[in-house]
């Protein structure tokens, strides 16, 4: 039997074990080297490509993109790294060129780093072609997209990982250790979000040499993310980017592994930020008349089966410093990332914050102790090294993905559910159980241990 057939047949056999949350390799014998492809070589794709090219256990054998400028930059990156030129797809600007790459049957895995609306169809096509998937965040657009991604993974047994890098942030992982050690007592309430001024990302001058800012164009006249991401702010109103905030919160509360989301609602403010940004720079520009739907601050509340509450906030259209706004609060104390503080009753001075660094030094995650120096220089403060490392090591060991398909669709489905809640007058909705009842049987391990 060929190695690919063995991997996929073993993956199917291991599906029941994964649903039960069993730890350890279940797919078969470990491998030492992987042949990977990448769909999407834009700004995000090139950051991930850098991490692939740094590794001795990966051969980047195929690249696909329909934008010649970005594809050329990616190829230059490969050449600079002294690696062989990969097979190239998409130079003909065929939006389905990635299918030819998948059909070539030469890949041990593929990284998807394309605009959001392509994530679900590309991941589904890859899994049907029996190519394991590492997908950038946002698993799908509609709720049905998420069910389709999940059902395809279950049917084919092809590994799927959501590449949510914030789960690997150093402080986030140290807090995971603290939660597991019971430092905060029983967890009751959490907060997180995506609070990041993206006005110069969503609007630019349409110049490939100046990706961010420099104008008020978007859509066909914009460049990079302004070409596709801004349109979501025009026509959608909801928590459009939940995984940075909800990923760590889900880790801390063992979502899909002994716990699950049960209810959700969302509220949105008025939409002013993007309009005001355009009007302040070019009041006579046609885009100053565009009506944006996305509320400047969207607040989403989730309830869990085990009694915790979680608040997410999406805030990308107003002037502000970057913050994910994490808070983890239990019966004995709490951590907040905004002030980098911890308070633990009986340990901290009454009504006072301890510097988080003291606690991080004590509870630093084994992954960061082991690979911190190696991650130096990687994107997003080292997080991109760890998320790529986790995907590759799981594939090599033919082991369960640390952020699996159940996590992917559960976290990402917050977006269409939040849109529905807002459209229905901020109504509270039932949260679908993507595990179909298995959540209470899966072990609460959330495979963030030192294997990865």
PDB file of N, CA, C and O in Angstrom, residues 124-153:
ATOM      1  N   UNK A 124     -12.254  21.873   1.458  1.00  0.00           N
ATOM      2  CA  UNK A 124     -13.077  20.714   1.071  1.00  0.00           C
ATOM      3  C   UNK A 124     -12.460  20.003  -0.125  1.00  0.00           C
ATOM      4  O   UNK A 124     -12.349  18.768  -0.145  1.00  0.00           O
ATOM      5  N   UNK A 125     -12.040  20.763  -1.129  1.00  0.00           N
ATOM      6  CA  UNK A 125     -11.405  20.146  -2.294  1.00  0.00           C
ATOM      7  C   UNK A 125     -10.119  19.425  -1.900  1.00  0.00           C
ATOM      8  O   UNK A 125      -9.823  18.332  -2.414  1.00  0.00           O
ATOM      9  N   UNK A 126      -9.326  20.015  -1.001  1.00  0.00           N
ATOM     10  CA  UNK A 126      -8.083  19.374  -0.570  1.00  0.00           C
ATOM     11  C   UNK A 126      -8.371  18.080   0.177  1.00  0.00           C
ATOM     12  O   UNK A 126      -7.721  17.046  -0.073  1.00  0.00           O
ATOM     13  N   UNK A 127      -9.338  18.104   1.076  1.00  0.00           N
ATOM     14  CA  UNK A 127      -9.652  16.883   1.832  1.00  0.00           C
ATOM     15  C   UNK A 127     -10.201  15.803   0.918  1.00  0.00           C
ATOM     16  O   UNK A 127      -9.894  14.616   1.095  1.00  0.00           O
ATOM     17  N   UNK A 128     -10.992  16.180  -0.071  1.00  0.00           N
ATOM     18  CA  UNK A 128     -11.493  15.184  -1.031  1.00  0.00           C
ATOM     19  C   UNK A 128     -10.360  14.611  -1.863  1.00  0.00           C
ATOM     20  O   UNK A 128     -10.426  13.456  -2.302  1.00  0.00           O
ATOM     21  N   UNK A 129      -9.311  15.408  -2.095  1.00  0.00           N
ATOM     22  CA  UNK A 129      -8.127  14.921  -2.819  1.00  0.00           C
ATOM     23  C   UNK A 129      -7.158  14.193  -1.888  1.00  0.00           C
ATOM     24  O   UNK A 129      -6.082  13.804  -2.320  1.00  0.00           O
ATOM     25  N   UNK A 130      -7.552  14.044  -0.631  1.00  0.00           N
ATOM     26  CA  UNK A 130      -6.752  13.331   0.381  1.00  0.00           C
ATOM     27  C   UNK A 130      -5.447  14.061   0.687  1.00  0.00           C
ATOM     28  O   UNK A 130      -4.419  13.440   0.936  1.00  0.00           O
ATOM     29  N   UNK A 131      -5.506  15.397   0.679  1.00  0.00           N
ATOM     30  CA  UNK A 131      -4.347  16.213   1.031  1.00  0.00           C
ATOM     31  C   UNK A 131      -4.628  16.888   2.371  1.00  0.00           C
ATOM     32  O   UNK A 131      -5.544  17.711   2.464  1.00  0.00           O
ATOM     33  N   UNK A 132      -3.880  16.585   3.431  1.00  0.00           N
ATOM     34  CA  UNK A 132      -4.097  17.214   4.739  1.00  0.00           C
ATOM     35  C   UNK A 132      -4.014  18.733   4.654  1.00  0.00           C
ATOM     36  O   UNK A 132      -3.206  19.293   3.907  1.00  0.00           O
ATOM     37  N   UNK A 133      -4.840  19.400   5.468  1.00  0.00           N
ATOM     38  CA  UNK A 133      -5.044  20.846   5.365  1.00  0.00           C
ATOM     39  C   UNK A 133      -4.581  21.561   6.625  1.00  0.00           C
ATOM     40  O   UNK A 133      -4.950  21.186   7.739  1.00  0.00           O
ATOM     41  N   UNK A 134      -3.778  22.617   6.420  1.00  0.00           N
ATOM     42  CA  UNK A 134      -3.545  23.631   7.444  1.00  0.00           C
ATOM     43  C   UNK A 134      -4.173  24.901   6.929  1.00  0.00           C
ATOM     44  O   UNK A 134      -3.664  25.512   5.975  1.00  0.00           O
ATOM     45  N   UNK A 135      -5.297  25.331   7.527  1.00  0.00           N
ATOM     46  CA  UNK A 135      -6.079  26.447   6.974  1.00  0.00           C
ATOM     47  C   UNK A 135      -5.952  27.674   7.852  1.00  0.00           C
ATOM     48  O   UNK A 135      -6.112  27.595   9.078  1.00  0.00           O
ATOM     49  N   UNK A 136      -5.681  28.814   7.213  1.00  0.00           N
ATOM     50  CA  UNK A 136      -5.692  30.064   7.952  1.00  0.00           C
ATOM     51  C   UNK A 136      -7.083  30.295   8.555  1.00  0.00           C
ATOM     52  O   UNK A 136      -8.075  29.706   8.120  1.00  0.00           O
ATOM     53  N   UNK A 137      -7.139  31.191   9.533  1.00  0.00           N
ATOM     54  CA  UNK A 137      -8.359  31.345  10.317  1.00  0.00           C
ATOM     55  C   UNK A 137      -9.503  31.904   9.480  1.00  0.00           C
ATOM     56  O   UNK A 137      -9.291  32.602   8.487  1.00  0.00           O
ATOM     57  N   UNK A 138     -10.692  31.559   9.941  1.00  0.00           N
ATOM     58  CA  UNK A 138     -12.004  31.665   9.297  1.00  0.00           C
ATOM     59  C   UNK A 138     -12.196  30.397   8.464  1.00  0.00           C
ATOM     60  O   UNK A 138     -11.669  30.250   7.364  1.00  0.00           O
ATOM     61  N   UNK A 139     -12.918  29.456   9.047  1.00  0.00           N
ATOM     62  CA  UNK A 139     -13.112  28.162   8.394  1.00  0.00           C
ATOM     63  C   UNK A 139     -14.166  28.217   7.304  1.00  0.00           C
ATOM     64  O   UNK A 139     -14.184  27.363   6.416  1.00  0.00           O
ATOM     65  N   UNK A 140     -15.067  29.204   7.355  1.00  0.00           N
ATOM     66  CA  UNK A 140     -16.111  29.322   6.352  1.00  0.00           C
ATOM     67  C   UNK A 140     -16.863  30.625   6.537  1.00  0.00           C
ATOM     68  O   UNK A 140     -16.631  31.352   7.505  1.00  0.00           O
ATOM     69  N   UNK A 141     -17.764  30.912   5.635  1.00  0.00           N
ATOM     70  CA  UNK A 141     -18.546  32.144   5.692  1.00  0.00           C
ATOM     71  C   UNK A 141     -19.925  31.869   6.284  1.00  0.00           C
ATOM     72  O   UNK A 141     -20.314  32.473   7.277  1.00  0.00           O
ATOM     73  N   UNK A 142     -20.674  30.970   5.674  1.00  0.00           N
ATOM     74  CA  UNK A 142     -22.018  30.656   6.156  1.00  0.00           C
ATOM     75  C   UNK A 142     -21.957  29.520   7.168  1.00  0.00           C
ATOM     76  O   UNK A 142     -20.959  28.790   7.260  1.00  0.00           O
ATOM     77  N   UNK A 143     -23.050  29.362   7.902  1.00  0.00           N
ATOM     78  CA  UNK A 143     -23.114  28.235   8.842  1.00  0.00           C
ATOM     79  C   UNK A 143     -23.029  26.912   8.088  1.00  0.00           C
ATOM     80  O   UNK A 143     -22.383  25.958   8.557  1.00  0.00           O
ATOM     81  N   UNK A 144     -23.646  26.845   6.905  1.00  0.00           N
ATOM     82  CA  UNK A 144     -23.582  25.614   6.123  1.00  0.00           C
ATOM     83  C   UNK A 144     -22.159  25.296   5.693  1.00  0.00           C
ATOM     84  O   UNK A 144     -21.773  24.127   5.632  1.00  0.00           O
ATOM     85  N   UNK A 145     -21.352  26.328   5.400  1.00  0.00           N
ATOM     86  CA  UNK A 145     -19.932  26.098   5.086  1.00  0.00           C
ATOM     87  C   UNK A 145     -19.271  25.270   6.175  1.00  0.00           C
ATOM     88  O   UNK A 145     -18.481  24.350   5.896  1.00  0.00           O
ATOM     89  N   UNK A 146     -19.583  25.597   7.428  1.00  0.00           N
ATOM     90  CA  UNK A 146     -18.918  24.932   8.545  1.00  0.00           C
ATOM     91  C   UNK A 146     -19.337  23.465   8.653  1.00  0.00           C
ATOM     92  O   UNK A 146     -18.500  22.594   8.905  1.00  0.00           O
ATOM     93  N   UNK A 147     -20.612  23.223   8.466  1.00  0.00           N
ATOM     94  CA  UNK A 147     -21.060  21.825   8.450  1.00  0.00           C
ATOM     95  C   UNK A 147     -20.429  21.060   7.286  1.00  0.00           C
ATOM     96  O   UNK A 147     -20.053  19.893   7.415  1.00  0.00           O
ATOM     97  N   UNK A 148     -20.288  21.706   6.139  1.00  0.00           N
ATOM     98  CA  UNK A 148     -19.698  21.042   4.973  1.00  0.00           C
ATOM     99  C   UNK A 148     -18.226  20.706   5.204  1.00  0.00           C
ATOM    100  O   UNK A 148     -17.755  19.621   4.830  1.00  0.00           O
ATOM    101  N   UNK A 149     -17.478  21.642   5.809  1.00  0.00           N
ATOM    102  CA  UNK A 149     -16.072  21.368   6.132  1.00  0.00           C
ATOM    103  C   UNK A 149     -15.976  20.204   7.104  1.00  0.00           C
ATOM    104  O   UNK A 149     -15.178  19.268   6.918  1.00  0.00           O
ATOM    105  N   UNK A 150     -16.793  20.236   8.145  1.00  0.00           N
ATOM    106  CA  UNK A 150     -16.766  19.167   9.149  1.00  0.00           C
ATOM    107  C   UNK A 150     -17.135  17.825   8.539  1.00  0.00           C
ATOM    108  O   UNK A 150     -16.427  16.818   8.742  1.00  0.00           O
ATOM    109  N   UNK A 151     -18.214  17.789   7.792  1.00  0.00           N
ATOM    110  CA  UNK A 151     -18.674  16.510   7.245  1.00  0.00           C
ATOM    111  C   UNK A 151     -17.689  15.947   6.232  1.00  0.00           C
ATOM    112  O   UNK A 151     -17.515  14.719   6.137  1.00  0.00           O
ATOM    113  N   UNK A 152     -17.022  16.821   5.479  1.00  0.00           N
ATOM    114  CA  UNK A 152     -16.005  16.343   4.538  1.00  0.00           C
ATOM    115  C   UNK A 152     -14.827  15.727   5.286  1.00  0.00           C
ATOM    116  O   UNK A 152     -14.308  14.679   4.898  1.00  0.00           O
ATOM    117  N   UNK A 153     -14.407  16.374   6.367  1.00  0.00           N
ATOM    118  CA  UNK A 153     -13.295  15.818   7.146  1.00  0.00           C
ATOM    119  C   UNK A 153     -13.672  14.467   7.736  1.00  0.00           C
ATOM    120  O   UNK A 153     -12.881  13.519   7.693  1.00  0.00           O
TER     121      UNK A 153
END
